[in-house]
Each structure stands twice: as C-alpha cells, then as structure tokens.
Short mmCIF file of C-alpha atoms in Angstrom, two decimals:
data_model
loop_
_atom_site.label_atom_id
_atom_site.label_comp_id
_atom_site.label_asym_id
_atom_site.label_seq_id
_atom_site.Cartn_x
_atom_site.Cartn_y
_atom_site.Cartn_z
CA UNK Y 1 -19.34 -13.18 -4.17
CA UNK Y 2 -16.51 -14.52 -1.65
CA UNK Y 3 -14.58 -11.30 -1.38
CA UNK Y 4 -12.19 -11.40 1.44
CA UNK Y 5 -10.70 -8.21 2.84
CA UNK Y 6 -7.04 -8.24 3.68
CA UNK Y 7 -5.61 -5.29 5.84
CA UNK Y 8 -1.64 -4.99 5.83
CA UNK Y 9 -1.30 -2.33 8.58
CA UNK Y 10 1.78 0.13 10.60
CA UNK Y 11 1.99 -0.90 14.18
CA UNK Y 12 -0.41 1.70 16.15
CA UNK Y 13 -1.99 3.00 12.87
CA UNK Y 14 -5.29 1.04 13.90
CA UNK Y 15 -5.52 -1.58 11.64
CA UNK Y 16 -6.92 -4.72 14.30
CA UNK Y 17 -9.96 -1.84 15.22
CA UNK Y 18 -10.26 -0.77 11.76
CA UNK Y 19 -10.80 -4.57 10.81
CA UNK Y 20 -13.00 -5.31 13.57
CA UNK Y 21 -15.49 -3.18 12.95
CA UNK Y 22 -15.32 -3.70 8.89
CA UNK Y 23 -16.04 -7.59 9.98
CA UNK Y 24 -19.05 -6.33 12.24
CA UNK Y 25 -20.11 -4.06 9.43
CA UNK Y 26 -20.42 -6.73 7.19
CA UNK Y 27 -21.32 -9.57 8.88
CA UNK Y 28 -18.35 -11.67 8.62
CA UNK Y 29 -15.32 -13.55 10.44
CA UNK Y 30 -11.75 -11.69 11.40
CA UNK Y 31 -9.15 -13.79 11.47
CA UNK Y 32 -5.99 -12.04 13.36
CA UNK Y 33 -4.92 -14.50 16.79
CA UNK Y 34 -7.10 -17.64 15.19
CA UNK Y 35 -4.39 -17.67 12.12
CA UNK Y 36 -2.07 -18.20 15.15
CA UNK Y 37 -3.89 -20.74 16.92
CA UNK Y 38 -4.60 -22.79 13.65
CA UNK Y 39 -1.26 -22.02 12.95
CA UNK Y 40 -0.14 -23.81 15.91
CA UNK Y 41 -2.60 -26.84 16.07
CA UNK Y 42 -1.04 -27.94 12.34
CA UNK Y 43 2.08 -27.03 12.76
CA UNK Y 44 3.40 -28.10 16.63
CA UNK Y 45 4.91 -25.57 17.35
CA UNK Y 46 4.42 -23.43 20.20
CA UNK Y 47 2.16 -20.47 20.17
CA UNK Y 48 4.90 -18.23 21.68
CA UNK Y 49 7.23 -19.05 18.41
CA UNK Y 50 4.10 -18.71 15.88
CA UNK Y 51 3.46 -15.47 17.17
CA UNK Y 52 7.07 -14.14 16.84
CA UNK Y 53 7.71 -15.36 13.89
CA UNK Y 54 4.91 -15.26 12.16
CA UNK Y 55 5.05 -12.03 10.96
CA UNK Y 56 8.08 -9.93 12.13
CA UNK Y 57 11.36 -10.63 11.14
CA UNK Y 58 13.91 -9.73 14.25
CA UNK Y 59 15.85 -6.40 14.36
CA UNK Y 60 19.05 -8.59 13.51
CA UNK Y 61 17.87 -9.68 10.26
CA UNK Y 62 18.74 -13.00 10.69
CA UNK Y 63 16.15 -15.64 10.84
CA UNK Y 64 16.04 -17.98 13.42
CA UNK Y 65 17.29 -20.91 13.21
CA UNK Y 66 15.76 -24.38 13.24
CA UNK Y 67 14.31 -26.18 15.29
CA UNK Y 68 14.03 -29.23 13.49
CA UNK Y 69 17.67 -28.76 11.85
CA UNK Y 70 17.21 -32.11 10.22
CA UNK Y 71 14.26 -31.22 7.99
CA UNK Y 72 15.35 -31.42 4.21
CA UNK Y 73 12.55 -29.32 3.66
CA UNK Y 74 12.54 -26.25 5.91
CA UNK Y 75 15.87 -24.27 6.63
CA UNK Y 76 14.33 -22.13 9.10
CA UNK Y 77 11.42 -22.51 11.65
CA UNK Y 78 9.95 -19.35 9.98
CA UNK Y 79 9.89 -20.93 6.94
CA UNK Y 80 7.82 -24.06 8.22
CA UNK Y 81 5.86 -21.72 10.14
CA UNK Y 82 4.96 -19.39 6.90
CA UNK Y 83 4.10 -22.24 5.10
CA UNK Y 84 1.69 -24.00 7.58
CA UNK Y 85 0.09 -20.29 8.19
CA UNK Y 86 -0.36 -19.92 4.43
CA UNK Y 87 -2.52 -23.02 4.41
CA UNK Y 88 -4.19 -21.85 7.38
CA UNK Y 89 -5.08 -17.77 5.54
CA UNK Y 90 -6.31 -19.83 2.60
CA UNK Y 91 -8.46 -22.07 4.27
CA UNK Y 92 -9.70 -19.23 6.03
CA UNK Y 93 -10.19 -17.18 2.72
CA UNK Y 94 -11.97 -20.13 1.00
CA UNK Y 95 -14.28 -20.99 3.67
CA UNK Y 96 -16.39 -17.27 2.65
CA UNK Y 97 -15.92 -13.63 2.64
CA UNK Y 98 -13.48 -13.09 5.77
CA UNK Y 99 -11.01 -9.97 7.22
CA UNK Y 100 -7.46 -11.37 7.59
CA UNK Y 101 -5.46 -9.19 9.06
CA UNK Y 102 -1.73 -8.80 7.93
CA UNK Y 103 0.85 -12.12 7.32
CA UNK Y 104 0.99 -11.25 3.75
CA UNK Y 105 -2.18 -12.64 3.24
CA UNK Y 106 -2.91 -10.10 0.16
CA UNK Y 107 0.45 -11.09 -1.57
CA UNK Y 108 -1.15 -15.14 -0.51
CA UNK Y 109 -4.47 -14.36 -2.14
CA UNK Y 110 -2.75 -13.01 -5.30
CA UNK Y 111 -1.52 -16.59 -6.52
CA UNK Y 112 -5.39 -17.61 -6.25
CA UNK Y 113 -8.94 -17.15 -7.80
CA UNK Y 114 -10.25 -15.83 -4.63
CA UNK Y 115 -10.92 -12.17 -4.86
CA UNK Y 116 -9.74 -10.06 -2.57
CA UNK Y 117 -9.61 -6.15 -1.31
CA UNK Y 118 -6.18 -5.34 -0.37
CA UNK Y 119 -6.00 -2.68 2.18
CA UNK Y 120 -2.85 -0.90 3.84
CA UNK Y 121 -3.85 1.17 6.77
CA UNK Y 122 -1.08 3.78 7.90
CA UNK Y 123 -1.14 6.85 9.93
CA UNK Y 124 1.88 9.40 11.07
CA UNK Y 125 4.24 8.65 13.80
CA UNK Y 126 1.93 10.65 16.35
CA UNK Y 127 -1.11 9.34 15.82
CA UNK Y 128 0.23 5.83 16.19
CA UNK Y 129 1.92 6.37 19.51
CA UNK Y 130 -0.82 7.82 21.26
CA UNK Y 131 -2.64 4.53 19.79
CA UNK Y 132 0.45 2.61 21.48
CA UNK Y 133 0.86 3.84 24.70
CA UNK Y 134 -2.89 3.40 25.09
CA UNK Y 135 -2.44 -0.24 23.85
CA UNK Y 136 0.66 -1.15 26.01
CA UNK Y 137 1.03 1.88 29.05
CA UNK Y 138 4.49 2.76 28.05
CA UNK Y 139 4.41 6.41 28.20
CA UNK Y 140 8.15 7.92 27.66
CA UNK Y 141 8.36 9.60 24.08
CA UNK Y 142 11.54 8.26 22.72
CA UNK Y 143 10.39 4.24 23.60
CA UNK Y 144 7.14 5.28 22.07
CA UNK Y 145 8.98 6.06 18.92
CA UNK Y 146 11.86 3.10 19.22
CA UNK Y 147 8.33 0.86 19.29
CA UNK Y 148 6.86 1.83 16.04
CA UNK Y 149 10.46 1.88 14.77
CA UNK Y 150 11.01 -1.73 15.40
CA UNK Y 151 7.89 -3.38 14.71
CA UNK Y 152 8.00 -1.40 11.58
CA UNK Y 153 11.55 -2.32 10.60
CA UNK Y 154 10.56 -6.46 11.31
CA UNK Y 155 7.16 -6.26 9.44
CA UNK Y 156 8.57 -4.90 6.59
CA UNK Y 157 11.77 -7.16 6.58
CA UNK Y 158 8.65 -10.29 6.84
CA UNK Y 159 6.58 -8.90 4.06
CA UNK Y 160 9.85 -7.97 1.72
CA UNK Y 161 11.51 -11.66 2.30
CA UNK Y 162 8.09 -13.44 1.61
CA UNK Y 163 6.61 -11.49 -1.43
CA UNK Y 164 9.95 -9.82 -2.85
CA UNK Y 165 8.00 -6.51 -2.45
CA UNK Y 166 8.41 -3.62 -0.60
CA UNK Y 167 5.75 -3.35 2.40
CA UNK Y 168 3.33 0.03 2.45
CA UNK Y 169 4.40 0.50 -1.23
CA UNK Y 170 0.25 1.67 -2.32
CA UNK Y 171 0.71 -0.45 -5.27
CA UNK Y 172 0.50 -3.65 -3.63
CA UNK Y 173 -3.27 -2.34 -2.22
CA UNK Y 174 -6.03 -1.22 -3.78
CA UNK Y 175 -6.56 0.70 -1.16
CA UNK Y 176 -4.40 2.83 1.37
CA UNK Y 177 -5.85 5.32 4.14
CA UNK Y 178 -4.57 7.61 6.71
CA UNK Y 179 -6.33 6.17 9.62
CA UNK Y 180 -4.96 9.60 11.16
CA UNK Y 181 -5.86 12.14 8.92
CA UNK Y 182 -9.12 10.12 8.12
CA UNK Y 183 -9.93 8.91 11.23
CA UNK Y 184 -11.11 5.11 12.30
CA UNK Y 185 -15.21 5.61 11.30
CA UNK Y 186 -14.11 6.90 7.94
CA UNK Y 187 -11.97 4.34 6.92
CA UNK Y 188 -14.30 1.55 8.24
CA UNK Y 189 -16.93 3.22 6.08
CA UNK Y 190 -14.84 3.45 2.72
CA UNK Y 191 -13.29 -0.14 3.44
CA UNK Y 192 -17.23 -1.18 3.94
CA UNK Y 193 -18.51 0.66 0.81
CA UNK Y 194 -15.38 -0.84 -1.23
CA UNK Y 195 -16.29 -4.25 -0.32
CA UNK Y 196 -19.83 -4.04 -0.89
CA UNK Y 197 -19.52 -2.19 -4.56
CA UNK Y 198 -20.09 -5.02 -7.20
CA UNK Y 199 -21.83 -7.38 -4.87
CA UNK D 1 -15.35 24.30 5.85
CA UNK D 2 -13.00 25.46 2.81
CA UNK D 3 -11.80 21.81 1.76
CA UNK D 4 -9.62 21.18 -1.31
CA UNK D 5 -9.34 18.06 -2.99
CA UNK D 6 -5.65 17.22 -4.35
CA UNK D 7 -5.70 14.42 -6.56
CA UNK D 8 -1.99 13.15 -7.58
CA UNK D 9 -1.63 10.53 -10.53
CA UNK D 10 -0.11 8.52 -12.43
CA UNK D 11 -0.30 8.93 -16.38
CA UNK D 12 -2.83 6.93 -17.88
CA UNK D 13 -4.71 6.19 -14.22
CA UNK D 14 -8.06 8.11 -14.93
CA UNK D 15 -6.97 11.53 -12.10
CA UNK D 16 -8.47 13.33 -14.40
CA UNK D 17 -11.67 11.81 -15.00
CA UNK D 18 -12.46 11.33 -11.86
CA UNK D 19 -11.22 14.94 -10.28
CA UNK D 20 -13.84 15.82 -12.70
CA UNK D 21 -16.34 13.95 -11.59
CA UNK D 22 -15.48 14.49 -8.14
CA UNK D 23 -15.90 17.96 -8.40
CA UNK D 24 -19.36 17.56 -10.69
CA UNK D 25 -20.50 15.74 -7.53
CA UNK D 26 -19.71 18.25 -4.68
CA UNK D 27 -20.32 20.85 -7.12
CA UNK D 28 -16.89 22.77 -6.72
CA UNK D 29 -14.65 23.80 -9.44
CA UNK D 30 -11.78 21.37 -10.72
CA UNK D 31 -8.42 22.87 -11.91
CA UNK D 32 -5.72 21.52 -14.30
CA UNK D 33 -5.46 23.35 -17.46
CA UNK D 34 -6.52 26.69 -15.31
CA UNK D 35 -3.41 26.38 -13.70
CA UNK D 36 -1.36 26.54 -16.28
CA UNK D 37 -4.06 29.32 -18.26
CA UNK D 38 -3.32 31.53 -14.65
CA UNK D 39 0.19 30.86 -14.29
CA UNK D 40 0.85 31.84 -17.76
CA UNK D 41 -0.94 35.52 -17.63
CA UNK D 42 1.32 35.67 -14.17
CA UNK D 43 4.52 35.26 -15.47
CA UNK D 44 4.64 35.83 -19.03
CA UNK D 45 5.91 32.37 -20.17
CA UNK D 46 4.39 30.71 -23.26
CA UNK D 47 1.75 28.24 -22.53
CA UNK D 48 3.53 25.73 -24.18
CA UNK D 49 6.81 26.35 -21.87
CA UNK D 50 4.37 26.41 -18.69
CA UNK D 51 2.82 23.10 -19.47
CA UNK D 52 6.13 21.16 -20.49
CA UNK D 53 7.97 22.61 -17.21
CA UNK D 54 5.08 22.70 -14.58
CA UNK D 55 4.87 19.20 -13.63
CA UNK D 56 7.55 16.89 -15.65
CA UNK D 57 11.52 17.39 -15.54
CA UNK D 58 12.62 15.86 -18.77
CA UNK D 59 14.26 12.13 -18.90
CA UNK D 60 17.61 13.87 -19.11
CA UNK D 61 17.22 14.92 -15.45
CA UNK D 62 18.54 18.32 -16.44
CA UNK D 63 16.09 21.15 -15.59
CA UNK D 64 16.23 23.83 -18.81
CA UNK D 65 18.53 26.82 -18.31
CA UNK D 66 16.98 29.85 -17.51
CA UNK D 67 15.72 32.35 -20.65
CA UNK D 68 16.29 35.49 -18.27
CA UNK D 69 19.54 34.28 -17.35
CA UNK D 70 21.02 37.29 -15.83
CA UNK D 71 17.70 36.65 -12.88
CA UNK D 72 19.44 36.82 -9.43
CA UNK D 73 16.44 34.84 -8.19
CA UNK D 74 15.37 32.41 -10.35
CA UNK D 75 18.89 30.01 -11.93
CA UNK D 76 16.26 28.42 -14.18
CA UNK D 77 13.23 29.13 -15.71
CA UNK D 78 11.49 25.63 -14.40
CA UNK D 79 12.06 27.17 -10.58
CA UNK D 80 10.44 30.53 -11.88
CA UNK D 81 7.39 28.58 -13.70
CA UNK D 82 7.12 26.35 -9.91
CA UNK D 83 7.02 29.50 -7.63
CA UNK D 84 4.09 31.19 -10.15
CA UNK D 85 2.42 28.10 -10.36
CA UNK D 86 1.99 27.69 -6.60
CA UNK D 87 1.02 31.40 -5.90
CA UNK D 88 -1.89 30.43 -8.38
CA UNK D 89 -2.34 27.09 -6.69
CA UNK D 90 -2.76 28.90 -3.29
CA UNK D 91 -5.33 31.37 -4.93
CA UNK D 92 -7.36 29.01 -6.07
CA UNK D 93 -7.30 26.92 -2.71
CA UNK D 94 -8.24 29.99 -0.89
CA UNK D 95 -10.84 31.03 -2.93
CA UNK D 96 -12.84 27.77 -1.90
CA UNK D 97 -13.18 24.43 -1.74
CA UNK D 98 -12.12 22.91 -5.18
CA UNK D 99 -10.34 19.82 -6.88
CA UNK D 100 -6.57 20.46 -8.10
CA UNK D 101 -4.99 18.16 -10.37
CA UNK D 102 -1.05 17.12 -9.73
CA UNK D 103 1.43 19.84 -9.62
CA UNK D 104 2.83 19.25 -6.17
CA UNK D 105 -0.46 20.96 -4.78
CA UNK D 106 -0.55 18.46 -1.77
CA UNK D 107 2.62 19.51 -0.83
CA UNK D 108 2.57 23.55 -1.42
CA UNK D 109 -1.44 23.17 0.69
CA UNK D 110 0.61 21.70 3.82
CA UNK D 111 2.60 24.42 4.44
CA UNK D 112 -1.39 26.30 4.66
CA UNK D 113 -3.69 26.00 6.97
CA UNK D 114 -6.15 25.30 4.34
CA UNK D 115 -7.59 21.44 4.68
CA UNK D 116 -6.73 19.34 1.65
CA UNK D 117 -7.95 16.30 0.84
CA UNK D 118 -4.89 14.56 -0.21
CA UNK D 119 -5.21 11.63 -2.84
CA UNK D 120 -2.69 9.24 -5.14
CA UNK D 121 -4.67 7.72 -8.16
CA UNK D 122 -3.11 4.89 -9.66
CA UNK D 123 -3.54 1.78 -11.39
CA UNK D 124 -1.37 -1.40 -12.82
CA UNK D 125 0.13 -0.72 -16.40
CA UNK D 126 -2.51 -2.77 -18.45
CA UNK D 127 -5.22 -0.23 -17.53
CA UNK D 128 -3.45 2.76 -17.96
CA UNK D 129 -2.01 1.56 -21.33
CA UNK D 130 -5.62 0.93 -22.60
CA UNK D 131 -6.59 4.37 -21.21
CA UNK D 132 -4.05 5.96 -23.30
CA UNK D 133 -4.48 4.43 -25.86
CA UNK D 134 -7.97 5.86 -25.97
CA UNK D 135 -6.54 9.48 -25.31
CA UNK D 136 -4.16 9.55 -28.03
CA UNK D 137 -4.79 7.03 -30.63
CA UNK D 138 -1.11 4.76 -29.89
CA UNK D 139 -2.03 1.60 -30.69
CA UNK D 140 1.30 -0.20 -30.24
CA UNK D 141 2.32 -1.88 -26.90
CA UNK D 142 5.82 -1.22 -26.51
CA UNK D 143 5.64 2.64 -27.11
CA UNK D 144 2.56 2.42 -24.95
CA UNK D 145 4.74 1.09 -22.32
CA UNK D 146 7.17 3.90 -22.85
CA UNK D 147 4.86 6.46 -22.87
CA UNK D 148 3.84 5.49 -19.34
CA UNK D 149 7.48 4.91 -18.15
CA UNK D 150 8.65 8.12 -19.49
CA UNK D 151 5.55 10.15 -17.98
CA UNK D 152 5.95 8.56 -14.47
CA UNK D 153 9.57 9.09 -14.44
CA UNK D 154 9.41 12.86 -15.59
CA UNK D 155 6.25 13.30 -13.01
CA UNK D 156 8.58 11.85 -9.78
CA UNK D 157 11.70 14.01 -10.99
CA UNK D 158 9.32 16.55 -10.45
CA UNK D 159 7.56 15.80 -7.19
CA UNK D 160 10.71 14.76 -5.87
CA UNK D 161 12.49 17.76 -6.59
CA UNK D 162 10.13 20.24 -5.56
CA UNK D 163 8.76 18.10 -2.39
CA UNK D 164 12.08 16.09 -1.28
CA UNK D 165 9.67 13.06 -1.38
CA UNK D 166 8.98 10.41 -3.02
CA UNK D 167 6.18 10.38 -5.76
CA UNK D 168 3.51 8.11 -4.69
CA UNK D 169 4.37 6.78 -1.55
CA UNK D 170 0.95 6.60 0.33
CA UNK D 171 2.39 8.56 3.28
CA UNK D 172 2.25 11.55 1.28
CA UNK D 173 -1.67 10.88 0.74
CA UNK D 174 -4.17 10.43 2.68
CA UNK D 175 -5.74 8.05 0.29
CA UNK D 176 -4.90 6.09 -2.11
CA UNK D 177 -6.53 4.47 -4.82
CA UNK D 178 -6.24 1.68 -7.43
CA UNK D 179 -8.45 2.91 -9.95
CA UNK D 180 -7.92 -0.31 -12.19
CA UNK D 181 -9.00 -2.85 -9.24
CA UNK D 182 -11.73 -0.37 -7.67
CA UNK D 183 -13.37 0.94 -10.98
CA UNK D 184 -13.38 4.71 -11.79
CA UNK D 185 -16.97 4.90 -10.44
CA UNK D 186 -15.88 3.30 -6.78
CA UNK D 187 -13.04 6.00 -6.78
CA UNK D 188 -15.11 8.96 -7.16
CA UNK D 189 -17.98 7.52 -4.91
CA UNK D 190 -14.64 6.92 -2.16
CA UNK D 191 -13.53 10.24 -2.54
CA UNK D 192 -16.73 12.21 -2.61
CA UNK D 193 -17.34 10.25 0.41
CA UNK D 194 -14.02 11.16 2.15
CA UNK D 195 -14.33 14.72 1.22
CA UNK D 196 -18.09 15.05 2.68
CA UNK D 197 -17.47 13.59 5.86
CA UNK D 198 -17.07 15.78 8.67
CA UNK D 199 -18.82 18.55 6.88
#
C-alpha cells in the first residue's frame, strides 16, 4: 500500500488539525509548510512569494506578474512556482503513504499511479470563524466574515485555474465532511478508517 | 437520541443499498417506497402519479398541471404530492430514529429540531452505469448514459425547486461519499460510524 491522503479544505473549517492528527493516527508524514520550504529550496524564490502564491489566487484575479519576464517558459511567477511545487507534492507522495494538505495535490495525484484518498473538509460560516478568530485574534464579526470570504474566493480561483474544476464540488473527493456538524474527532476517525480499509 | 439518517443520491450510486444496510446495522427502519405507500393513502393520488412526481420534475422543466384545478392552494398537483410527502416524511422522523431515502428529506428535517444525519451518495458514471445495468437489464452504453443524465437532471429540478439549492453540493450534507472509490461496504461502515457517534 502507498496510499496518500490529500485534504482540500475551507479556510477555518479545520482542515491543518484534521490532518494532523490523521498523520499521528496513522503513523505517517504531513506535508503543509515543508511543500513551501521544498518549494523554495528548488525553485529560488522567496518563501514570502511561495507562500502567496502558492495556493491563493489574489482578490483581483490577475496573476502576478513575472519575475523573471524573460523566461520563454513561465508567463507568470505562479506558474513557475506551481510547477516546481508539483514536483515537490509528488516527491512527497512517492516517497510513502503521506497527508498533503491542499495545492491541488488530489487533482496532482490524479495524472499518476499513486493512490490516493481525496478529502474536502468544509464546515458553515460560524463554525469557521470562531476557528479564525482563535487562529488569528481578530474578533469584529464582519472582518471575521470578509476573511473566510477572501481566502475562499483566492483558493477557489487557484484550484479552478490549475485543474479546470470547480473547488468543494464533492465529486472531485471521495470524501467530504462537515468538520462542524461532525466535529474534528469524528472526521479524523472516518478519514483514519477510510485510509486503513483495503490495507 | 432520535437520529435520522438522510441519504441523498445519485441514480445508479448504490443510496439504496446501502440506506439498507445502514439501517440493518443500527437496526432502525429504512424508508423509500413507504413514503410514497403513506403519501398515497394521504392524499388520494395514484401510486403511480406519487412516484413519478415525488422526487423528479420531468426533462421538460414543466411541473404537470394540477388534476383538481379549481384548488385555491395547490396550482399543481406536483406541489400537492410535495406538501403530503413531507407531512409523512416528518412522521416518520418523529416516530424514531430511521434511514430516509432522497425526497428533499434533509432539507424538510432542518426546519425540525429533529437531528438528521445528512448524507450525498455518489459515484463517477462508469459505476453507476454498471449498477444499472444490473437493476434493469440495459445493456447498451449510450442509453445507459442517458438514463443517468436524464435521472440526475430530473432529481436536481427537483431538489432545487423545492430546496432553492443546489443538488449535491456537499454543503447541503454533512457527508459525502464516493461510493465507486470507497466501496459500498466502506460507505455503510462510514455512515454507521457517523450515525453512532455521540450516542
């Protein structure tokens, strides 16, 4: 078996804690800030610009532009940047049975003979800010919501421009779960119990 | 606890198999063809009208005109059928904990404070074409294909009409399930899982 759990996750819905403990659980690697730091060691660019753009796409829409505007190859830093951290996921994914969090690793594994469990981990809008404001101390209601909004909006404008689908849609997963309505000790058990069926 | 299991689906998925065997395991009852059995003795309709208008609106769009047409309440007979069918829906939620298959139950269960269980079963069109193909003997590919189409598309009208949502988006559930990748088995062991927890 090599069976490598992605989770594509809503900002606040618990995903990162969720994955954490599904690694523990099993005995494995979680690969969410080392796809950034590999990221950066193959790529040169700076950690600050592999963390923006490695996975939201800005409010604007528009993609930022080059860095290296000479490269006949790349017409946008994200671009390079997707490419080098699509190496990076799959080195991670062959290597042995992993938890990648997000980067549209799922859509990444689907090209390739490595078996995956693709799981989307969502939760309502209230569940996720009390998640936020824990996670970042911003307290007011309305930025709470403008938050989730945004970092919503830019994941799913990343995910839709790199796999032409549309980001949260269930059929993409094999698996999708209410971290709210479920709560975090349920879904680490199904995710756990998922991965381990057919072993 | 009084928890009911909804199990939306798409046609061909295996819902019903495995609301069955769901509700084998927790030893509950499991309704589908009771619903429209109930809803029939509660309205008068023919069973054959109940079960074409209870869950699909036909590919034309166009709900069927009413057959008491002078009805200040009801403008078609497809609104009447929905408003029995959930009064039955909601008597067989109260009664107990229980499985219901489709119908909108998820949504007409919110509006309750009874606890649901909310789930989406569906799976990638080369399992559910083989599984239908088993149920009804069509062996050929391309009307297998519109079987499927046609059933989804009548099965959203319906949701979408009734719930002002959209049919299978995982927000509506509070898991979701790809019975083809997980395995009918890994479904019901999931569910049965989800629905004892917190007992």
């Amino acid at each position: 078996m090599n069976k490598v759990i992605t989770i594509s996750r809503e900002y606040g819905a618990g995903g990162h804690a969720i994955g954490k403990r599904v690694a523990q659980e099993l005995g494995v690697e979680i690969y969410d800030k080392d796809i950034v730091r590999e990221t950066v060691k193959a790529s040169g660019y700076e950690a600050e610009l592999v963390e923006r753009e490695g996975e939201d796409v800005s409010k604007t829409g528009s993609f930022i532009k080059s860095i290296c505007a000479g490269s006949a190859f790349y017409p946008n830093t994200q671009d390079a940047i997707h490419d080098v951290q699509q190496a990076v996921i799959l080195q991670f994914a062959q290597a042995g049975p992993c938890v990648i969090l997000g980067r549209c690793a799922d859509e990444i594994l689907r090209a390739t003979d490595i078996k995956a469990l693709n799981v989307f981990v969502y939760a309502d809008e209230l569940h996720r800010a009390v998640r936020v404001r824990e996670l970042t101390g911003v307290t007011d209601p309305a930025e709470l919501q403008k938050m989730l909004a945004k970092k919503d909006a830019s994941r799913r404008a990343y995910y839709t421009h790199y796999t032409g689908k549309r980001w949260g849609d269930c059929h993409n997963y094999d698996l999708s779960l209410d971290s709210g309505a479920l709560g975090v000790d349920l879904c680490v058990k199904l995710i756990v119990d998922a991965a381990r069926s057919g072993e």
